[in-house]
Short mmCIF file of C-alpha atoms in Angstrom, two decimals:
data_model
loop_
_atom_site.label_atom_id
_atom_site.label_comp_id
_atom_site.label_asym_id
_atom_site.label_seq_id
_atom_site.Cartn_x
_atom_site.Cartn_y
_atom_site.Cartn_z
CA MET J 1 18.34 177.89 166.82
CA LYS J 2 17.85 174.23 165.98
CA LEU J 3 20.27 174.56 163.03
CA LYS J 4 22.89 176.15 165.31
CA THR J 5 22.45 173.35 167.82
CA LEU J 6 22.77 170.73 165.09
CA LEU J 7 25.93 172.38 163.73
CA LEU J 8 27.48 172.60 167.20
CA GLY J 9 26.59 168.98 167.81
CA ALA J 10 28.11 167.92 164.53
CA CYS J 11 31.33 169.85 165.28
CA SER J 12 31.55 168.31 168.74
CA ALA J 13 31.05 164.85 167.25
CA LEU J 14 33.82 165.47 164.72
CA MET J 15 36.17 166.74 167.43
CA PHE J 16 35.42 163.73 169.59
CA ALA J 17 35.97 161.42 166.66
CA GLY J 18 39.32 163.11 165.97
CA LEU J 19 40.39 162.71 169.57
CA ALA J 20 39.19 159.15 169.72
CA SER J 21 41.18 158.24 166.61
CA ALA J 22 44.47 159.37 168.16
CA GLU J 23 46.42 156.34 169.36
CA THR J 24 48.35 156.65 172.62
CA LEU J 25 51.66 154.82 172.95
CA THR J 26 52.94 154.11 176.46
CA ILE J 27 56.74 154.13 176.38
CA ALA J 28 58.83 152.68 179.21
CA THR J 29 62.30 154.18 179.25
CA VAL J 30 65.40 154.59 181.40
CA ASN J 31 66.15 157.79 183.26
CA ASN J 32 69.36 158.89 181.56
CA GLY J 33 70.41 162.00 179.68
CA ASP J 34 69.95 160.64 176.16
CA MET J 35 66.43 159.38 176.83
CA ILE J 36 65.40 162.61 178.56
CA ARG J 37 66.70 164.51 175.54
CA MET J 38 64.59 162.31 173.26
CA GLN J 39 61.46 163.17 175.24
CA LYS J 40 62.18 166.88 174.83
CA LEU J 41 62.47 166.49 171.06
CA THR J 42 59.26 164.55 170.45
CA ASP J 43 57.45 167.63 169.14
CA ASP J 44 59.17 166.74 165.89
CA PHE J 45 57.59 163.27 165.96
CA LYS J 46 54.17 164.70 166.86
CA ALA J 47 54.31 167.14 163.96
CA LYS J 48 54.90 164.22 161.57
CA ASN J 49 52.43 161.88 163.32
CA PRO J 50 49.55 163.98 164.72
CA ASP J 51 47.43 160.84 165.15
CA ILE J 52 49.83 159.34 167.74
CA ASP J 53 50.07 160.54 171.33
CA LEU J 54 52.94 159.60 173.65
CA GLN J 55 52.80 158.72 177.32
CA TRP J 56 56.13 158.29 179.11
CA VAL J 57 57.03 156.05 182.03
CA THR J 58 60.58 157.05 182.97
CA LEU J 59 62.33 154.87 185.56
CA GLU J 60 65.73 154.27 187.15
CA GLU J 61 67.59 151.44 185.38
CA ASN J 62 67.07 148.66 187.94
CA VAL J 63 63.40 149.56 188.46
CA LEU J 64 62.85 149.73 184.70
CA ARG J 65 64.26 146.23 184.22
CA GLN J 66 62.08 144.83 186.99
CA LYS J 67 58.83 146.42 185.81
CA VAL J 68 59.37 145.75 182.11
CA THR J 69 60.37 142.14 182.72
CA THR J 70 57.31 141.51 184.89
CA ASP J 71 55.01 143.17 182.38
CA ILE J 72 56.25 141.29 179.34
CA ALA J 73 56.51 137.92 181.10
CA THR J 74 52.90 138.16 182.32
CA LYS J 75 51.68 139.67 179.02
CA ALA J 76 50.06 142.47 181.02
CA GLY J 77 50.32 144.83 178.04
CA GLN J 78 51.07 147.92 180.10
CA TYR J 79 53.68 149.24 177.63
CA ASP J 80 53.74 149.59 173.84
CA VAL J 81 57.42 150.49 173.48
CA LEU J 82 60.13 149.09 175.76
CA THR J 83 63.65 150.34 176.43
CA ILE J 84 65.73 147.20 176.89
CA GLY J 85 69.38 146.24 176.74
CA THR J 86 71.33 143.96 174.47
CA TYR J 87 71.10 141.30 177.20
CA GLU J 88 67.31 140.99 177.02
CA VAL J 89 66.82 141.02 173.24
CA PRO J 90 68.13 137.53 172.30
CA ILE J 91 66.41 135.93 175.31
CA TRP J 92 63.03 137.60 174.89
CA SER J 93 62.93 137.18 171.11
CA LYS J 94 63.47 133.42 171.45
CA LEU J 95 60.67 133.28 174.04
CA GLY J 96 58.33 135.00 171.58
CA TRP J 97 57.94 138.05 173.80
CA LEU J 98 59.01 140.64 171.19
CA ALA J 99 57.46 141.63 167.87
CA PRO J 100 59.88 141.54 164.91
CA LEU J 101 60.53 144.95 163.35
CA ASP J 102 59.72 143.78 159.83
CA LYS J 103 58.48 147.13 158.43
CA LEU J 104 61.54 148.89 159.82
CA SER J 105 63.85 146.37 158.19
CA ALA J 106 62.10 146.82 154.83
CA ASP J 107 62.10 150.65 154.95
CA LYS J 108 64.76 151.98 152.57
CA ASP J 109 64.66 155.43 154.19
CA TYR J 110 65.37 153.93 157.62
CA ASP J 111 68.35 152.05 156.11
CA VAL J 112 68.79 149.11 158.46
CA ASP J 113 72.04 148.26 156.66
CA ASP J 114 73.52 151.46 158.10
CA LEU J 115 73.34 149.98 161.61
CA LEU J 116 76.76 148.94 162.88
CA PRO J 117 77.11 145.19 162.23
CA ALA J 118 78.22 144.33 165.80
CA ILE J 119 75.26 146.19 167.32
CA ARG J 120 72.76 144.83 164.78
CA SER J 121 74.00 141.28 165.32
CA GLY J 122 73.13 141.41 169.02
CA LEU J 123 69.57 142.46 168.20
CA THR J 124 68.91 139.88 165.50
CA THR J 125 67.44 136.40 165.98
CA ASP J 126 67.03 133.96 163.09
CA GLY J 127 67.67 136.76 160.62
CA LYS J 128 65.02 139.11 162.04
CA LEU J 129 65.59 142.42 163.85
CA TYR J 130 63.73 142.49 167.19
CA ALA J 131 64.93 145.84 168.56
CA ALA J 132 66.40 149.06 167.19
CA PRO J 133 69.42 150.64 168.91
CA PHE J 134 69.03 154.12 170.38
CA TYR J 135 72.68 154.32 171.39
CA GLY J 136 75.46 151.76 171.57
CA GLU J 137 78.79 151.40 173.31
CA SER J 138 81.84 149.28 173.80
CA SER J 139 84.63 149.93 176.30
CA MET J 140 88.10 151.40 175.88
CA VAL J 141 91.01 152.97 177.72
CA MET J 142 90.77 156.63 178.66
CA TYR J 143 94.05 158.04 179.98
CA ARG J 144 95.90 161.19 181.06
CA LYS J 145 98.42 162.16 178.39
CA ASP J 146 100.14 164.60 180.76
CA LEU J 147 100.86 161.86 183.30
CA PHE J 148 102.15 159.57 180.57
CA ASP J 149 104.46 162.32 179.26
CA LYS J 150 105.75 162.96 182.77
CA ALA J 151 106.57 159.26 183.20
CA GLY J 152 108.14 159.01 179.75
CA LEU J 153 105.44 156.60 178.54
CA LYS J 154 103.60 156.39 175.24
CA MET J 155 100.22 154.69 175.07
CA PRO J 156 99.89 152.30 172.10
CA ASP J 157 96.62 152.40 170.16
CA ALA J 158 96.21 148.71 171.04
CA PRO J 159 97.86 148.12 174.44
CA THR J 160 98.42 144.83 176.25
CA TRP J 161 97.35 144.16 179.83
CA ASP J 162 101.02 143.96 180.84
CA PHE J 163 101.67 147.45 179.45
CA ILE J 164 98.58 148.83 181.22
CA ALA J 165 99.63 147.31 184.55
CA ASP J 166 103.21 148.59 184.27
CA ALA J 167 102.06 152.07 183.26
CA ALA J 168 99.47 152.20 186.05
CA ARG J 169 102.08 151.49 188.69
CA LYS J 170 104.51 154.05 187.23
CA ILE J 171 102.04 156.95 187.15
CA THR J 172 100.54 156.27 190.60
CA ASP J 173 101.26 159.02 193.13
CA LYS J 174 99.26 158.14 196.24
CA ASP J 175 100.72 161.03 198.24
CA HIS J 176 98.96 163.41 195.85
CA GLU J 177 95.84 161.22 195.43
CA VAL J 178 96.62 160.28 191.86
CA TYR J 179 95.94 156.61 191.15
CA GLY J 180 97.26 154.83 188.10
CA ILE J 181 94.03 153.09 187.20
CA CYS J 182 90.33 153.10 188.07
CA LEU J 183 88.26 149.99 187.35
CA ARG J 184 84.79 148.88 188.40
CA GLY J 185 84.62 147.09 191.75
CA LYS J 186 80.99 147.52 192.78
CA ALA J 187 79.14 144.20 192.79
CA GLY J 188 76.56 143.58 190.08
CA TRP J 189 76.12 141.69 186.82
CA GLY J 190 76.14 145.03 185.00
CA GLU J 191 78.81 146.64 187.19
CA ASN J 192 82.00 144.77 188.15
CA MET J 193 80.99 141.65 186.24
CA ALA J 194 80.51 143.59 183.00
CA PHE J 195 84.14 144.67 183.27
CA LEU J 196 85.53 141.40 184.60
CA THR J 197 83.68 139.18 182.14
CA ALA J 198 84.97 141.25 179.22
CA MET J 199 88.46 141.21 180.75
CA SER J 200 88.32 137.45 181.29
CA ASN J 201 87.50 136.91 177.61
CA SER J 202 90.88 138.40 176.72
CA PHE J 203 92.59 136.09 179.27
CA GLY J 204 91.05 133.05 177.59
CA ALA J 205 88.42 132.44 180.27
CA ARG J 206 84.72 131.70 179.81
CA TRP J 207 81.68 131.35 182.05
CA PHE J 208 80.69 127.91 180.76
CA ASP J 209 82.13 125.22 178.53
CA GLU J 210 80.12 123.78 175.66
CA LYS J 211 78.19 121.49 178.02
CA TRP J 212 77.22 124.36 180.39
CA ASN J 213 79.75 123.42 183.06
CA ALA J 214 80.89 126.41 185.15
CA GLN J 215 84.54 127.35 184.55
CA PHE J 216 85.61 129.35 187.61
CA ASP J 217 87.82 126.46 188.71
CA GLN J 218 89.96 126.86 185.57
CA PRO J 219 93.37 128.64 185.49
CA GLU J 220 92.20 131.37 183.08
CA TRP J 221 89.76 132.76 185.66
CA LYS J 222 92.41 132.62 188.40
CA ASP J 223 94.81 134.53 186.14
CA THR J 224 92.12 137.15 185.44
CA LEU J 225 91.03 137.77 189.01
CA SER J 226 94.56 137.61 190.47
CA PHE J 227 95.81 140.15 187.92
CA TYR J 228 92.86 142.47 188.58
CA VAL J 229 93.06 142.35 192.40
CA LYS J 230 96.84 142.88 192.51
CA LEU J 231 96.69 145.74 189.99
CA MET J 232 93.97 147.52 191.94
CA LYS J 233 95.83 147.02 195.21
CA ASP J 234 99.02 148.50 193.74
CA ALA J 235 97.61 151.31 191.59
CA GLY J 236 93.88 151.69 192.30
CA PRO J 237 92.05 154.19 194.52
CA PRO J 238 90.99 153.36 198.08
CA GLY J 239 87.51 151.88 198.44
CA ALA J 240 87.55 150.56 194.87
CA SER J 241 85.17 147.72 195.76
CA SER J 242 82.41 150.34 196.08
CA ASN J 243 83.15 152.08 192.78
CA GLY J 244 81.00 151.64 189.69
CA PHE J 245 80.72 153.68 186.51
CA ASN J 246 79.56 156.92 188.16
CA GLU J 247 82.12 156.85 190.97
CA ASN J 248 85.02 156.23 188.60
CA LEU J 249 83.75 158.91 186.22
CA ALA J 250 83.86 161.43 189.07
CA LEU J 251 87.38 160.33 190.06
CA PHE J 252 88.67 160.61 186.50
CA GLN J 253 87.08 163.98 185.84
CA SER J 254 88.56 165.39 189.05
CA GLY J 255 92.08 164.30 188.05
CA LYS J 256 92.50 161.37 190.44
CA CYS J 257 92.77 158.59 187.82
CA GLY J 258 95.63 158.13 185.39
CA MET J 259 93.69 155.55 183.39
CA TRP J 260 90.10 154.37 183.30
CA ILE J 261 88.82 151.42 181.27
CA ASP J 262 85.06 151.73 180.83
CA ALA J 263 82.19 152.55 178.50
CA THR J 264 82.95 154.45 175.31
CA VAL J 265 79.95 156.73 176.01
CA ALA J 266 82.01 158.23 178.86
CA ALA J 267 84.38 159.75 176.34
CA SER J 268 82.14 162.75 175.66
CA PHE J 269 82.01 163.48 179.41
CA VAL J 270 85.74 163.24 180.16
CA ALA J 271 86.61 165.25 177.03
CA ASP J 272 84.17 168.07 177.86
CA PRO J 273 85.95 170.99 179.61
CA LYS J 274 82.63 172.00 181.19
CA GLN J 275 82.55 168.70 183.06
CA SER J 276 86.15 167.50 183.29
CA LYS J 277 89.22 169.15 184.83
CA VAL J 278 91.48 167.01 182.64
CA ALA J 279 89.61 167.37 179.34
CA ASP J 280 92.57 168.88 177.49
CA ASN J 281 94.84 165.96 178.39
CA VAL J 282 92.62 162.94 177.71
CA GLY J 283 93.71 160.28 175.23
CA PHE J 284 91.97 157.10 174.08
CA ALA J 285 93.08 153.56 173.24
CA LEU J 286 91.53 150.16 172.59
CA ALA J 287 90.80 147.91 175.56
CA PRO J 288 93.83 145.73 176.41
CA ASP J 289 94.54 142.17 175.29
CA LYS J 290 96.72 139.21 176.31
CA GLY J 291 97.76 138.22 172.80
CA LEU J 292 95.05 135.55 172.48
CA GLY J 293 92.94 137.28 169.83
CA LYS J 294 90.32 138.86 172.11
CA ARG J 295 90.33 142.33 173.66
CA GLY J 296 88.79 143.11 177.04
CA ASN J 297 86.00 145.25 175.63
CA TRP J 298 82.28 144.71 175.87
CA LEU J 299 79.27 145.48 173.69
CA TRP J 300 76.04 147.10 174.81
CA ALA J 301 73.14 149.10 173.45
CA TRP J 302 69.98 150.63 174.83
CA ASN J 303 67.29 149.64 172.38
CA LEU J 304 63.63 150.23 171.63
CA ALA J 305 61.42 147.19 171.16
CA ILE J 306 57.74 146.26 170.92
CA PRO J 307 56.18 143.60 173.15
CA ALA J 308 54.43 140.89 171.15
CA SER J 309 51.31 141.53 173.22
CA SER J 310 50.96 145.16 172.01
CA LYS J 311 47.86 146.01 169.97
CA LYS J 312 49.57 149.12 168.59
CA THR J 313 52.45 147.59 166.68
CA GLU J 314 52.15 149.87 163.64
CA ALA J 315 52.21 153.09 165.67
CA ALA J 316 54.97 151.75 167.91
CA GLU J 317 57.13 150.91 164.90
CA LYS J 318 56.63 154.45 163.55
CA PHE J 319 57.92 155.88 166.83
CA ILE J 320 60.91 153.53 166.95
CA SER J 321 61.73 154.41 163.35
CA TRP J 322 61.76 158.13 164.24
CA ALA J 323 63.79 157.76 167.46
CA THR J 324 66.52 155.58 165.96
CA SER J 325 66.77 157.15 162.51
CA LYS J 326 69.52 159.16 160.84
CA GLU J 327 67.11 162.11 160.86
CA TYR J 328 66.89 161.96 164.66
CA THR J 329 70.68 162.05 164.91
CA ASN J 330 70.71 165.16 162.72
CA LEU J 331 67.95 166.71 164.85
CA VAL J 332 70.03 166.28 168.03
CA ALA J 333 73.09 167.70 166.31
CA GLN J 334 71.09 170.71 165.12
CA LYS J 335 69.58 171.38 168.55
CA GLU J 336 72.44 170.44 170.89
CA GLY J 337 75.61 169.92 168.85
CA TRP J 338 77.30 166.90 167.31
CA LEU J 339 79.02 165.90 170.55
CA ASN J 340 75.58 164.98 171.95
CA ALA J 341 74.49 162.86 168.98
CA PRO J 342 73.51 159.33 170.09
CA PRO J 343 76.69 157.29 169.56
CA GLY J 344 77.45 153.75 168.59
CA THR J 345 74.59 152.77 166.29
CA ARG J 346 75.14 153.94 162.70
CA THR J 347 78.01 153.72 160.25
CA SER J 348 77.01 157.05 158.70
CA LEU J 349 77.61 158.93 161.96
CA TYR J 350 81.25 157.86 161.99
CA ALA J 351 81.67 158.88 158.36
CA ASN J 352 80.34 162.37 159.15
CA ALA J 353 83.11 164.99 159.09
CA ASP J 354 81.27 167.26 161.53
CA TYR J 355 81.01 164.46 164.08
CA GLN J 356 84.65 163.46 163.61
CA LYS J 357 85.67 167.04 164.29
CA ALA J 358 83.49 167.38 167.39
CA ALA J 359 84.38 163.95 168.84
CA PRO J 360 88.12 163.14 168.87
CA PHE J 361 87.26 159.72 170.27
CA ALA J 362 84.96 158.76 167.37
CA LYS J 363 87.36 156.42 165.54
CA MET J 364 88.44 154.62 168.70
CA THR J 365 84.80 154.13 169.70
CA LEU J 366 83.95 152.68 166.30
CA ASP J 367 86.99 150.38 166.32
CA SER J 368 86.07 149.18 169.83
CA ILE J 369 82.49 148.40 168.86
CA ASN J 370 83.52 146.66 165.65
CA SER J 371 86.02 144.43 167.44
CA ALA J 372 83.38 142.98 169.79
CA ASP J 373 81.57 139.85 168.62
CA PRO J 374 78.62 138.69 170.77
CA THR J 375 78.29 135.46 168.78
CA HIS J 376 81.94 134.49 169.37
CA PRO J 377 82.86 136.31 172.58
CA THR J 378 85.59 134.00 173.89
CA VAL J 379 88.82 132.31 172.81
CA LYS J 380 87.40 128.83 173.40
CA PRO J 381 83.95 127.82 172.10
CA VAL J 382 80.89 128.49 174.27
CA PRO J 383 77.17 127.65 174.03
CA TYR J 384 76.04 131.24 174.70
CA VAL J 385 76.02 134.68 173.11
CA GLY J 386 76.93 137.94 174.81
CA VAL J 387 80.28 139.62 175.41
CA GLN J 388 80.10 140.87 179.01
CA PHE J 389 77.09 138.75 179.91
CA VAL J 390 75.63 135.32 179.17
CA ALA J 391 72.31 135.67 177.37
CA ILE J 392 70.29 133.30 179.55
CA PRO J 393 67.55 134.36 182.00
CA GLU J 394 69.47 133.01 185.00
CA PHE J 395 72.49 135.23 184.40
CA GLN J 396 71.20 138.31 186.22
CA GLY J 397 71.02 136.49 189.54
CA ILE J 398 74.14 134.39 189.07
CA GLY J 399 76.17 137.30 187.70
CA THR J 400 75.35 139.51 190.67
CA ALA J 401 76.12 136.73 193.18
CA VAL J 402 79.51 136.07 191.55
CA GLY J 403 80.11 139.83 191.46
CA GLN J 404 79.64 139.98 195.23
CA GLN J 405 82.35 137.35 195.73
CA PHE J 406 84.77 139.17 193.42
CA SER J 407 84.05 142.51 195.08
CA ALA J 408 84.81 140.92 198.47
CA ALA J 409 88.14 139.66 197.09
CA LEU J 410 88.99 143.17 195.88
CA ALA J 411 88.16 144.54 199.33
CA GLY J 412 90.48 141.96 200.93
CA GLN J 413 87.67 140.26 202.83
CA ILE J 414 88.36 136.91 201.14
CA SER J 415 91.15 135.54 198.97
CA VAL J 416 91.05 135.16 195.22
CA ASP J 417 90.93 131.37 195.63
CA GLN J 418 88.00 131.62 198.06
CA ALA J 419 86.10 133.93 195.71
CA LEU J 420 86.58 131.60 192.75
CA LYS J 421 85.59 128.53 194.77
CA ALA J 422 82.40 130.25 195.94
CA ALA J 423 81.67 131.44 192.38
CA GLN J 424 82.06 127.90 191.06
CA GLN J 425 79.81 126.39 193.71
CA LEU J 426 77.00 128.91 193.46
CA THR J 427 77.02 128.85 189.67
CA GLU J 428 76.89 125.05 189.60
CA ARG J 429 74.02 125.07 192.10
CA GLU J 430 71.92 127.64 190.26
CA MET J 431 72.50 126.09 186.85
CA LYS J 432 71.52 122.66 188.14
CA LYS J 433 68.39 124.17 189.70
CA ALA J 434 67.55 125.78 186.34
CA GLY J 435 67.84 122.44 184.57
CA TYR J 436 71.07 122.89 182.59
CA PRO J 437 72.26 121.41 180.33
CA LYS J 438 69.04 121.82 178.32
#
């Protein structure tokens, strides 16, 4: 009896020790389809890493940003793995808030050199990688080939803004609720200002000069905003000032947009006959330019990173390695098809014949990503990095406030000149308050 009790006690102690040795990672992530898919596939990670448990905190994008920013700034240590955007990485790494992914960079099997150079560049500070991309995107033109054929038009692979504007007006048929072009109008630094900042780069505009002086009083910004407002008035849908990515996606998929310039990740949705009424007639082209050497396309990635305050860096890096590896891409393809493979992060994906066959937009996506340069985003020199954003902490607030002015101009509530004047004044005020130039 005593022997049995001792054996049971020993077994219980061993079981407890086994449980106690398992390390739990708390992962904060965004509530989108790709991240939900990753959670469903983590049995594969668990099988390879039985000593690591995963706890998920899945949040809507704006809530995620707020909670993650508060946690890392206060060093609360609530999360071990963070899902953050290309905007946060250069800022937080310079503040010492992120742990460098040194083991990942040195792992030959992970193959950090396979990461697309444009994406990797935005996640690197002083030669060190501070986040690994889960999926990446640029922006491009998606258009209705049937409407172009009807109007006798042919879309160039690399169109100009003048061609886009002319084509948009020609294919507009408001009586039948077909609008030549759909563009973001909803206010927000990541909504209308993502589009307009990228567009302004191609017009030769910039947010700040080299001494951090706001530039909304310069002719390049007036050209950008005037062109945009007039084009949307002539060929855009009603209520465009309320439309963001999701609203324009719905309009395009239902056949109400002749062209849509937006994120390359949308390509798999508009080309999917299960989701899009116009899937069989969708074509793709690079974002437009004005002949100044910059196209109106942005660069973005959702990335996984480790807060510097985490005590579980080794386990966290193992998880990030799994979730952003070539093997994970193959796992998704095996389970859900190549069309659903996380796009925009690895050169090898775009060299894969199976992916090329499944995704007719693959080459245009790759070309769009490769043409974006976050370290030299504008025609004239600037003191910041970021293509559709300025990588400074103050940009979120300023960008959204400027976006509200530009959305009001699109809605006809104020003039273009009034919107630009207000943008200049509020940007000057906030930058002065923040102590720029630094």
